[in-house]
Amino acid sequence: MSEEQIKNLEQQFEARIARDEKIEPKDWMPEKYRKTHIRQISQHAHSEIVGMLPEGNWITRAPSLRRKVALLAKVQDEAGHGLYLYSACETLGVSRNELYEQLHTGKAKYSSIFNYPTITWADMGAIGWLVDGAAIINQVPLCSTSYGPYARAMIRVCKEESFHQRQGFEIMMKLANGTPEQKELAQDALNRWWWPSLMMLGPTDAESVHTEQSMKWKLKRKSNDDLRQQFIDQTVPQADLIGLTIPDPNLKWNEERGSYDFGEINWDEFWQVVKGHGPCNKERIDARVNAWNNGEWVRDAAVAYADKKATKKQRQAV
Amino acid sequence: MKKNWPLWEVFVRSKNGLEHRHFGSLHAADEDMALENARDVYTRRNEGVSIWVVKSKHITASNPEHHGELFEPAQDKVYRHPTFYDLPDEVKHM
Ligand SMILES: [Fe+2]
Ligand SMILES: [Fe+2]
């Protein structure tokens, strides 16, 4: 194709998206669109998969059967989310194995929030309430993104997320209304998860790259700072309701803006964790790599069994 | 690993009376595992009463580049639609 032909196709392509048409896997797309989507969708899938680890840590120690079935179901949902997203990503012509390889070698990123440890049961409450809460704010606008398979996966994901947040808030509420020790556990978890949850919504607008292109492709519909403000405004009254204190001395209602003003985020910490120096980066990747390597004989055995069955069937047919 | 698990497309009937609809895809070693995985991945909340799985490689798809010759012929056949025919307002039930 000549450069001019490609330019023409690109213009038509952008116009389709501007008209709110969806792009489907076999449609022509600019190479940059394909690459950007592979990157974003796979990062998202990896986050769902790695995100199972901090919570998986507490399944066997859940304080009651009710909590245990809920946590188990939530973690299973996250596995499902990862799988919806991996298969959406594969429609762009990348294989599942390549995607795993990118995660395992550290070439691909995942949400840095999952590099923090879960040291008490209250962390299960804080994660559901705050981390899933922030994830919902990020994900809802993606239900109308331009790439069809991604949008469909996100619709499914969003339907399932609301139970995640509610079960987390319920845990926090129970602890906050419990004994002084329980309340302290809840407050401590909020103290530790609050700032990383704010960072989860991404670098400030001034620092974030690619935003304009992503807005055009509807990979992003609101800026990071707007999403963060939305998260803070909706979460602060929830904390008030259960008598917990947001760990930010500068947090103050701003009558004029109709929003909360809040303190400085420690972006050095954010970039340290993104670069691999968070408390659990190594542990998380090791867990994934070990699961993959130790499962190899099982995957091979399943293929051998499938082949044997197929041959048997064929022989019977003759 | 010698061989990767193949890709399967998953179709789910939400309830009797409705058609099976494409839900997504997954990897599995064989058809039994594909059905079981489809159950776990796509129907954790009663989304279905019946599942079909088919190896993705067995699906033949039309090419969007041939959209014109495939679908445009239907566009100018307005006589296939009831509104093409002029009837007086007095005609009822038609
Ligand atoms: Fe999720
Ligand atoms: Fe979730």
CSV table of C-alpha atoms and ligand atoms in Angstrom, one decimal:
chain,number,residue,atom,x,y,z
A,1,MET,CA,0.0,0.0,0.0
A,2,SER,CA,1.2,3.5,-0.8
A,3,GLU,CA,1.6,6.0,2.0
A,4,GLU,CA,-1.3,8.0,0.6
A,5,GLN,CA,-3.6,4.9,0.6
A,6,ILE,CA,-2.7,4.2,4.2
A,7,LYS,CA,-3.4,7.9,5.1
A,8,ASN,CA,-6.8,7.6,3.5
A,9,LEU,CA,-7.6,4.4,5.4
A,10,GLU,CA,-6.5,6.0,8.6
A,11,GLN,CA,-8.8,8.9,8.1
A,12,GLN,CA,-11.7,6.6,7.3
A,13,PHE,CA,-10.8,4.6,10.4
A,14,GLU,CA,-10.7,7.6,12.7
A,15,ALA,CA,-14.0,8.8,11.3
A,16,ARG,CA,-15.7,5.5,12.0
A,17,ILE,CA,-14.6,5.8,15.7
A,18,ALA,CA,-15.7,9.4,15.8
A,19,ARG,CA,-19.2,8.2,14.6
A,20,ASP,CA,-19.2,5.7,17.5
A,21,GLU,CA,-18.8,2.7,15.2
A,22,LYS,CA,-17.1,-0.3,16.8
A,23,ILE,CA,-13.9,-1.8,15.4
A,24,GLU,CA,-14.0,-5.6,15.1
A,25,PRO,CA,-11.0,-8.0,15.0
A,26,LYS,CA,-10.9,-8.6,11.2
A,27,ASP,CA,-11.3,-4.9,10.3
A,28,TRP,CA,-8.4,-2.9,9.0
A,29,MET,CA,-6.7,-0.9,11.7
A,30,PRO,CA,-3.6,1.2,12.0
A,31,GLU,CA,-0.7,-0.7,13.4
A,32,LYS,CA,-0.5,1.8,16.3
A,33,TYR,CA,-4.1,1.1,17.2
A,34,ARG,CA,-3.4,-2.6,17.3
A,35,LYS,CA,-0.2,-2.2,19.4
A,36,THR,CA,-1.7,0.2,21.8
A,37,HIS,CA,-4.7,-2.1,22.4
A,38,ILE,CA,-2.5,-5.2,22.8
A,39,ARG,CA,-0.6,-3.2,25.4
A,40,GLN,CA,-3.5,-1.9,27.3
A,41,ILE,CA,-5.8,-5.0,27.2
A,42,SER,CA,-2.9,-7.3,28.2
A,43,GLN,CA,-1.9,-5.0,31.0
A,44,HIS,CA,-5.4,-5.1,32.2
A,45,ALA,CA,-5.6,-8.9,31.9
A,46,HIS,CA,-2.3,-9.3,33.9
A,47,SER,CA,-3.7,-7.0,36.6
A,48,GLU,CA,-6.7,-9.2,37.1
A,49,ILE,CA,-4.6,-12.3,37.3
A,50,VAL,CA,-1.9,-10.9,39.6
A,51,GLY,CA,-4.7,-9.3,41.5
A,52,MET,CA,-5.8,-12.7,42.7
A,53,LEU,CA,-2.6,-13.2,44.7
A,54,PRO,CA,-3.0,-10.6,47.5
A,55,GLU,CA,-6.5,-11.8,48.2
A,56,GLY,CA,-5.8,-15.5,47.7
A,57,ASN,CA,-3.5,-15.1,50.7
A,58,TRP,CA,-6.5,-14.9,53.0
A,59,ILE,CA,-8.9,-17.5,51.6
A,60,THR,CA,-7.9,-20.3,54.0
A,61,ARG,CA,-8.0,-17.9,57.0
A,62,ALA,CA,-11.3,-16.1,56.3
A,63,PRO,CA,-13.1,-15.6,59.7
A,64,SER,CA,-16.3,-17.3,58.7
A,65,LEU,CA,-17.8,-19.5,56.1
A,66,ARG,CA,-19.8,-16.5,54.7
A,67,ARG,CA,-16.7,-14.5,54.3
A,68,LYS,CA,-14.9,-17.4,52.8
A,69,VAL,CA,-17.4,-18.2,50.1
A,70,ALA,CA,-17.6,-14.5,49.2
A,71,LEU,CA,-13.8,-14.1,48.9
A,72,LEU,CA,-13.5,-17.3,47.0
A,73,ALA,CA,-16.2,-16.2,44.5
A,74,LYS,CA,-14.5,-12.8,44.2
A,75,VAL,CA,-11.1,-14.2,43.5
A,76,GLN,CA,-12.7,-16.6,41.0
A,77,ASP,CA,-14.3,-13.6,39.3
A,78,GLU,CA,-10.9,-12.0,38.9
A,79,ALA,CA,-9.6,-15.1,37.2
A,80,GLY,CA,-12.6,-14.8,34.9
A,81,HIS,CA,-11.9,-11.2,34.2
A,82,GLY,CA,-8.3,-12.0,33.3
A,83,LEU,CA,-9.6,-14.7,30.9
A,84,TYR,CA,-12.2,-12.5,29.2
A,85,LEU,CA,-9.4,-9.9,28.6
A,86,TYR,CA,-6.8,-12.3,27.4
A,87,SER,CA,-9.2,-13.7,24.8
A,88,ALA,CA,-10.2,-10.2,23.7
A,89,CYS,CA,-6.4,-9.4,23.4
A,90,GLU,CA,-5.8,-12.5,21.3
A,91,THR,CA,-8.3,-11.3,18.7
A,92,LEU,CA,-5.6,-8.7,17.8
A,93,GLY,CA,-3.3,-11.4,16.6
A,94,VAL,CA,-1.1,-12.1,19.7
A,95,SER,CA,-1.0,-15.5,21.3
A,96,ARG,CA,-1.8,-16.3,24.9
A,97,ASN,CA,1.7,-17.7,25.3
A,98,GLU,CA,3.3,-14.5,24.1
A,99,LEU,CA,1.2,-12.6,26.6
A,100,TYR,CA,2.2,-14.9,29.5
A,101,GLU,CA,5.8,-14.6,28.4
A,102,GLN,CA,5.6,-10.8,28.6
A,103,LEU,CA,4.2,-10.9,32.1
A,104,HIS,CA,6.7,-13.5,33.3
A,105,THR,CA,9.8,-11.7,31.9
A,106,GLY,CA,8.6,-8.3,33.3
A,107,LYS,CA,8.2,-6.9,29.8
A,108,ALA,CA,4.5,-6.2,30.5
A,109,LYS,CA,3.2,-4.3,33.4
A,110,TYR,CA,0.3,-4.8,35.7
A,111,SER,CA,-1.4,-2.5,38.2
A,112,SER,CA,1.2,-1.6,40.8
A,113,ILE,CA,-1.4,-1.7,43.6
A,114,PHE,CA,-1.0,-5.5,43.7
A,115,ASN,CA,2.6,-5.2,44.8
A,116,TYR,CA,1.5,-4.2,48.3
A,117,PRO,CA,1.2,-7.0,50.9
A,118,THR,CA,-2.0,-8.1,52.6
A,119,ILE,CA,-1.0,-8.4,56.2
A,120,THR,CA,-4.3,-8.5,58.1
A,121,TRP,CA,-7.9,-9.7,57.4
A,122,ALA,CA,-9.0,-6.1,57.2
A,123,ASP,CA,-7.0,-5.8,54.0
A,124,MET,CA,-9.6,-7.9,52.4
A,125,GLY,CA,-12.1,-5.2,53.3
A,126,ALA,CA,-9.9,-2.4,52.2
A,127,ILE,CA,-9.1,-4.0,48.8
A,128,GLY,CA,-12.7,-4.7,47.9
A,129,TRP,CA,-13.9,-1.3,49.0
A,130,LEU,CA,-11.0,0.9,47.7
A,131,VAL,CA,-9.1,-1.1,45.0
A,132,ASP,CA,-12.2,-2.6,43.4
A,133,GLY,CA,-13.9,0.8,43.9
A,134,ALA,CA,-11.1,2.6,42.0
A,135,ALA,CA,-11.1,-0.2,39.4
A,136,ILE,CA,-14.8,0.3,38.8
A,137,ILE,CA,-14.3,4.0,38.2
A,138,ASN,CA,-11.6,3.2,35.7
A,139,GLN,CA,-13.6,0.4,34.0
A,140,VAL,CA,-17.1,1.8,33.6
A,141,PRO,CA,-16.1,4.3,30.8
A,142,LEU,CA,-14.4,1.5,28.9
A,143,CYS,CA,-17.7,-0.3,28.4
A,144,SER,CA,-18.1,2.0,25.4
A,145,THR,CA,-14.5,1.9,24.1
A,146,SER,CA,-14.0,1.6,20.4
A,147,TYR,CA,-12.6,-1.9,20.1
A,148,GLY,CA,-15.6,-4.3,20.1
A,149,PRO,CA,-14.1,-7.3,22.0
A,150,TYR,CA,-12.6,-5.1,24.7
A,151,ALA,CA,-15.9,-3.2,25.2
A,152,ARG,CA,-17.8,-6.5,25.5
A,153,ALA,CA,-15.4,-7.9,28.0
A,154,MET,CA,-15.6,-4.7,30.0
A,155,ILE,CA,-19.4,-4.9,30.1
A,156,ARG,CA,-19.2,-8.4,31.6
A,157,VAL,CA,-16.5,-7.3,34.0
A,158,CYS,CA,-18.4,-4.3,35.3
A,159,LYS,CA,-21.5,-6.3,35.9
A,160,GLU,CA,-19.5,-8.5,38.3
A,161,GLU,CA,-17.5,-5.8,40.1
A,162,SER,CA,-20.2,-4.3,42.2
A,163,PHE,CA,-20.4,-7.3,44.5
A,164,HIS,CA,-16.7,-7.1,44.9
A,165,GLN,CA,-16.9,-3.6,46.3
A,166,ARG,CA,-19.9,-4.3,48.4
A,167,GLN,CA,-18.4,-7.4,50.1
A,168,GLY,CA,-15.3,-5.3,50.9
A,169,PHE,CA,-17.2,-2.5,52.4
A,170,GLU,CA,-19.3,-4.9,54.5
A,171,ILE,CA,-16.1,-6.3,55.9
A,172,MET,CA,-14.8,-2.8,56.8
A,173,MET,CA,-18.2,-1.8,58.3
A,174,LYS,CA,-18.3,-4.9,60.5
A,175,LEU,CA,-14.8,-4.3,61.8
A,176,ALA,CA,-15.4,-0.6,62.3
A,177,ASN,CA,-18.4,-1.3,64.4
A,178,GLY,CA,-16.7,-4.1,66.3
A,179,THR,CA,-14.3,-4.2,69.3
A,180,PRO,CA,-11.7,-1.4,69.6
A,181,GLU,CA,-9.1,-3.9,68.3
A,182,GLN,CA,-11.3,-4.6,65.2
A,183,LYS,CA,-11.8,-1.0,64.6
A,184,GLU,CA,-8.1,-0.4,64.8
A,185,LEU,CA,-7.5,-3.1,62.2
A,186,ALA,CA,-10.0,-1.4,59.8
A,187,GLN,CA,-8.4,2.0,60.3
A,188,ASP,CA,-4.9,0.6,59.8
A,189,ALA,CA,-6.0,-1.1,56.5
A,190,LEU,CA,-7.5,2.2,55.3
A,191,ASN,CA,-4.3,4.0,56.3
A,192,ARG,CA,-2.2,1.6,54.2
A,193,TRP,CA,-4.5,1.3,51.1
A,194,TRP,CA,-5.8,4.8,50.7
A,195,TRP,CA,-2.8,6.4,49.0
A,196,PRO,CA,-1.9,3.5,46.7
A,197,SER,CA,-5.6,3.4,45.7
A,198,LEU,CA,-5.4,7.1,44.6
A,199,MET,CA,-2.2,6.3,42.7
A,200,MET,CA,-4.0,3.4,41.0
A,201,LEU,CA,-5.9,6.0,38.9
A,202,GLY,CA,-2.7,6.9,37.2
A,203,PRO,CA,-0.2,9.7,37.0
A,204,THR,CA,-1.4,13.3,37.1
A,205,ASP,CA,-2.7,14.8,33.8
A,206,ALA,CA,0.4,16.9,33.5
A,207,GLU,CA,2.6,13.8,33.6
A,208,SER,CA,0.5,11.3,31.6
A,209,VAL,CA,1.5,10.6,28.1
A,210,HIS,CA,-0.7,9.4,25.1
A,211,THR,CA,-3.9,10.8,26.6
A,212,GLU,CA,-5.0,12.6,23.5
A,213,GLN,CA,-4.7,9.6,21.3
A,214,SER,CA,-6.3,7.4,23.9
A,215,MET,CA,-9.3,9.8,24.2
A,216,LYS,CA,-9.8,9.7,20.4
A,217,TRP,CA,-9.9,5.9,20.5
A,218,LYS,CA,-12.1,5.9,23.6
A,219,LEU,CA,-9.5,3.9,25.5
A,220,LYS,CA,-9.8,6.7,27.9
A,221,ARG,CA,-12.8,8.9,28.4
A,222,LYS,CA,-11.9,11.0,31.4
A,223,SER,CA,-8.6,12.2,32.6
A,224,ASN,CA,-6.7,10.6,35.5
A,225,ASP,CA,-7.2,13.6,37.7
A,226,ASP,CA,-10.9,13.7,37.0
A,227,LEU,CA,-11.3,10.0,37.8
A,228,ARG,CA,-9.3,10.5,41.0
A,229,GLN,CA,-11.5,13.3,42.1
A,230,GLN,CA,-14.6,11.3,41.4
A,231,PHE,CA,-13.1,8.4,43.5
A,232,ILE,CA,-12.3,10.7,46.5
A,233,ASP,CA,-15.7,12.5,46.4
A,234,GLN,CA,-17.6,9.2,46.5
A,235,THR,CA,-15.4,7.4,49.0
A,236,VAL,CA,-14.9,10.1,51.8
A,237,PRO,CA,-18.6,10.0,52.8
A,238,GLN,CA,-18.5,6.2,52.9
A,239,ALA,CA,-15.6,6.4,55.4
A,240,ASP,CA,-17.5,9.0,57.4
A,241,LEU,CA,-20.5,6.7,57.5
A,242,ILE,CA,-18.6,3.9,59.2
A,243,GLY,CA,-16.5,6.2,61.5
A,244,LEU,CA,-13.1,5.7,59.8
A,245,THR,CA,-10.7,8.5,59.1
A,246,ILE,CA,-9.1,9.1,55.7
A,247,PRO,CA,-5.4,9.4,56.4
A,248,ASP,CA,-5.0,12.8,54.8
A,249,PRO,CA,-4.7,15.9,57.1
A,250,ASN,CA,-5.3,18.2,54.0
A,251,LEU,CA,-8.6,16.6,53.0
A,252,LYS,CA,-11.2,19.3,53.1
A,253,TRP,CA,-14.6,19.9,51.5
A,254,ASN,CA,-14.3,22.8,49.0
A,255,GLU,CA,-17.7,24.4,48.8
A,256,GLU,CA,-16.9,26.4,45.7
A,257,ARG,CA,-15.7,23.4,43.7
A,258,GLY,CA,-18.3,21.0,45.2
A,259,SER,CA,-15.4,18.5,45.7
A,260,TYR,CA,-12.8,17.6,48.2
A,261,ASP,CA,-9.4,19.2,48.2
A,262,PHE,CA,-6.8,16.6,49.1
A,263,GLY,CA,-3.1,16.4,50.0
A,264,GLU,CA,0.0,15.7,47.9
A,265,ILE,CA,0.4,12.2,46.5
A,266,ASN,CA,3.8,10.6,46.9
A,267,TRP,CA,4.6,10.0,43.3
A,268,ASP,CA,8.1,8.9,44.0
A,269,GLU,CA,6.7,5.9,45.8
A,270,PHE,CA,4.4,5.2,42.8
A,271,TRP,CA,7.3,5.2,40.3
A,272,GLN,CA,9.4,3.1,42.6
A,273,VAL,CA,6.7,0.4,42.7
A,274,VAL,CA,6.1,0.7,38.9
A,275,LYS,CA,9.8,0.2,38.4
A,276,GLY,CA,9.8,-3.0,40.4
A,277,HIS,CA,10.9,-1.9,43.8
A,278,GLY,CA,7.5,-2.3,45.6
A,279,PRO,CA,7.3,-4.5,48.7
A,280,CYS,CA,6.0,-7.6,46.7
A,281,ASN,CA,6.9,-7.2,43.0
A,282,LYS,CA,9.3,-10.1,43.1
A,283,GLU,CA,7.0,-12.3,45.1
A,284,ARG,CA,4.1,-11.7,42.7
A,285,ILE,CA,6.0,-12.5,39.6
A,286,ASP,CA,7.7,-15.5,41.2
A,287,ALA,CA,4.2,-16.9,42.1
A,288,ARG,CA,3.0,-16.5,38.5
A,289,VAL,CA,6.1,-18.0,37.0
A,290,ASN,CA,6.1,-21.0,39.4
A,291,ALA,CA,2.4,-21.7,38.8
A,292,TRP,CA,3.1,-21.7,35.1
A,293,ASN,CA,6.2,-23.9,35.3
A,294,ASN,CA,4.9,-26.3,37.8
A,295,GLY,CA,1.7,-26.7,35.8
A,296,GLU,CA,3.5,-27.6,32.6
A,297,TRP,CA,3.3,-31.4,33.2
A,298,VAL,CA,-0.4,-31.1,33.8
A,299,ARG,CA,-0.9,-29.1,30.5
A,300,ASP,CA,1.2,-31.7,28.6
A,301,ALA,CA,-0.7,-34.6,30.2
A,302,ALA,CA,-4.0,-33.0,29.1
A,303,VAL,CA,-2.8,-32.7,25.5
A,304,ALA,CA,-1.6,-36.3,25.5
A,305,TYR,CA,-4.9,-37.5,26.9
A,306,ALA,CA,-6.8,-35.5,24.3
A,307,ASP,CA,-4.7,-36.9,21.5
A,308,LYS,CA,-5.2,-40.4,22.7
A,309,LYS,CA,-9.0,-40.0,22.9
A,310,ALA,CA,-9.0,-38.5,19.4
A,311,THR,CA,-7.0,-41.4,18.0
A,312,LYS,CA,-9.3,-43.9,19.7
A,313,LYS,CA,-12.4,-42.2,18.3
A,314,GLN,CA,-10.9,-42.2,14.8
A,315,ARG,CA,-10.1,-45.9,15.0
A,316,GLN,CA,-13.6,-46.8,16.1
A,317,ALA,CA,-15.0,-44.8,13.2
A,318,VAL,CA,-12.9,-46.8,10.6
B,1,MET,CA,5.9,-27.6,26.5
B,2,LYS,CA,5.3,-29.4,23.3
B,3,LYS,CA,1.9,-28.3,22.3
B,4,ASN,CA,-0.3,-25.4,23.3
B,5,TRP,CA,-4.0,-25.9,24.1
B,6,PRO,CA,-6.1,-24.9,21.2
B,7,LEU,CA,-8.5,-21.9,21.2
B,8,TRP,CA,-12.3,-22.6,21.4
B,9,GLU,CA,-15.2,-20.3,20.7
B,10,VAL,CA,-18.0,-20.4,23.3
B,11,PHE,CA,-21.7,-20.0,22.5
B,12,VAL,CA,-24.3,-19.8,25.3
B,13,ARG,CA,-28.1,-20.1,25.3
B,14,SER,CA,-29.2,-17.8,28.1
B,15,LYS,CA,-32.6,-19.5,28.5
B,16,ASN,CA,-34.8,-21.8,26.5
B,17,GLY,CA,-36.5,-19.9,23.7
B,18,LEU,CA,-33.4,-17.9,22.9
B,19,GLU,CA,-30.6,-18.7,20.4
B,20,HIS,CA,-27.1,-19.5,21.4
B,21,ARG,CA,-25.0,-16.3,21.4
B,22,HIS,CA,-21.2,-15.9,21.1
B,23,PHE,CA,-19.8,-15.2,24.6
B,24,GLY,CA,-16.1,-15.3,24.0
B,25,SER,CA,-13.3,-17.8,23.7
B,26,LEU,CA,-11.0,-19.9,25.8
B,27,HIS,CA,-8.2,-22.4,25.7
B,28,ALA,CA,-8.7,-26.1,26.5
B,29,ALA,CA,-7.0,-29.4,25.6
B,30,ASP,CA,-10.2,-31.1,24.4
B,31,GLU,CA,-13.9,-30.6,24.0
B,32,ASP,CA,-14.8,-31.9,27.4
B,33,MET,CA,-12.4,-29.5,29.1
B,34,ALA,CA,-13.6,-26.7,26.8
B,35,LEU,CA,-17.2,-27.2,28.0
B,36,GLU,CA,-16.1,-27.3,31.7
B,37,ASN,CA,-14.0,-24.2,31.3
B,38,ALA,CA,-16.8,-22.4,29.5
B,39,ARG,CA,-19.1,-23.3,32.4
B,40,ASP,CA,-16.6,-21.7,34.9
B,41,VAL,CA,-15.6,-18.7,32.8
B,42,TYR,CA,-18.8,-17.6,31.2
B,43,THR,CA,-21.7,-18.9,33.4
B,44,ARG,CA,-20.9,-18.3,37.0
B,45,ARG,CA,-24.1,-16.4,37.6
B,46,ASN,CA,-26.7,-18.5,35.8
B,47,GLU,CA,-26.0,-16.8,32.5
B,48,GLY,CA,-26.8,-20.0,30.6
B,49,VAL,CA,-28.8,-23.2,30.2
B,50,SER,CA,-26.8,-24.7,27.3
B,51,ILE,CA,-23.3,-24.3,26.0
B,52,TRP,CA,-21.7,-25.0,22.6
B,53,VAL,CA,-18.0,-25.0,22.1
B,54,VAL,CA,-16.3,-25.2,18.7
B,55,LYS,CA,-12.6,-25.0,17.8
B,56,SER,CA,-11.9,-21.5,16.6
B,57,LYS,CA,-10.0,-22.9,13.6
B,58,HIS,CA,-13.2,-24.5,12.3
B,59,ILE,CA,-15.0,-21.2,11.9
B,60,THR,CA,-14.9,-19.6,8.5
B,61,ALA,CA,-15.5,-15.9,8.6
B,62,SER,CA,-16.4,-13.4,5.9
B,63,ASN,CA,-13.7,-10.8,5.2
B,64,PRO,CA,-14.6,-7.2,6.1
B,65,GLU,CA,-12.7,-6.1,2.9
B,66,HIS,CA,-15.4,-7.9,0.9
B,67,HIS,CA,-18.2,-6.1,2.7
B,68,GLY,CA,-19.2,-4.4,-0.4
B,69,GLU,CA,-19.8,-7.3,-2.8
B,70,LEU,CA,-21.3,-9.4,0.0
B,71,PHE,CA,-23.8,-7.0,1.6
B,72,GLU,CA,-24.4,-4.1,-0.7
B,73,PRO,CA,-26.6,-6.0,-3.1
B,74,ALA,CA,-29.2,-6.2,-0.3
B,75,GLN,CA,-29.2,-2.4,0.1
B,76,ASP,CA,-31.1,-1.4,-3.0
B,77,LYS,CA,-33.8,-4.1,-2.8
B,78,VAL,CA,-36.4,-1.9,-1.1
B,79,TYR,CA,-39.2,-4.1,-2.6
B,80,ARG,CA,-38.3,-6.7,0.0
B,81,HIS,CA,-39.8,-4.4,2.7
B,82,PRO,CA,-43.5,-4.0,3.3
B,83,THR,CA,-43.3,-0.2,3.2
B,84,PHE,CA,-42.4,-0.4,-0.5
B,85,TYR,CA,-46.1,-1.1,-1.3
B,86,ASP,CA,-48.6,1.7,-1.4
B,87,LEU,CA,-52.0,0.7,-0.1
B,88,PRO,CA,-54.9,3.0,0.8
B,89,ASP,CA,-55.4,3.9,4.4
B,90,GLU,CA,-58.8,2.1,4.5
B,91,VAL,CA,-57.1,-1.3,4.2
B,92,LYS,CA,-56.9,-2.7,7.7
B,93,HIS,CA,-54.9,-5.6,9.2
B,94,MET,CA,-52.2,-5.7,6.5
C,1,FE,FE,-11.7,-7.6,38.2
C,2,FE,FE,-12.9,-7.0,41.3
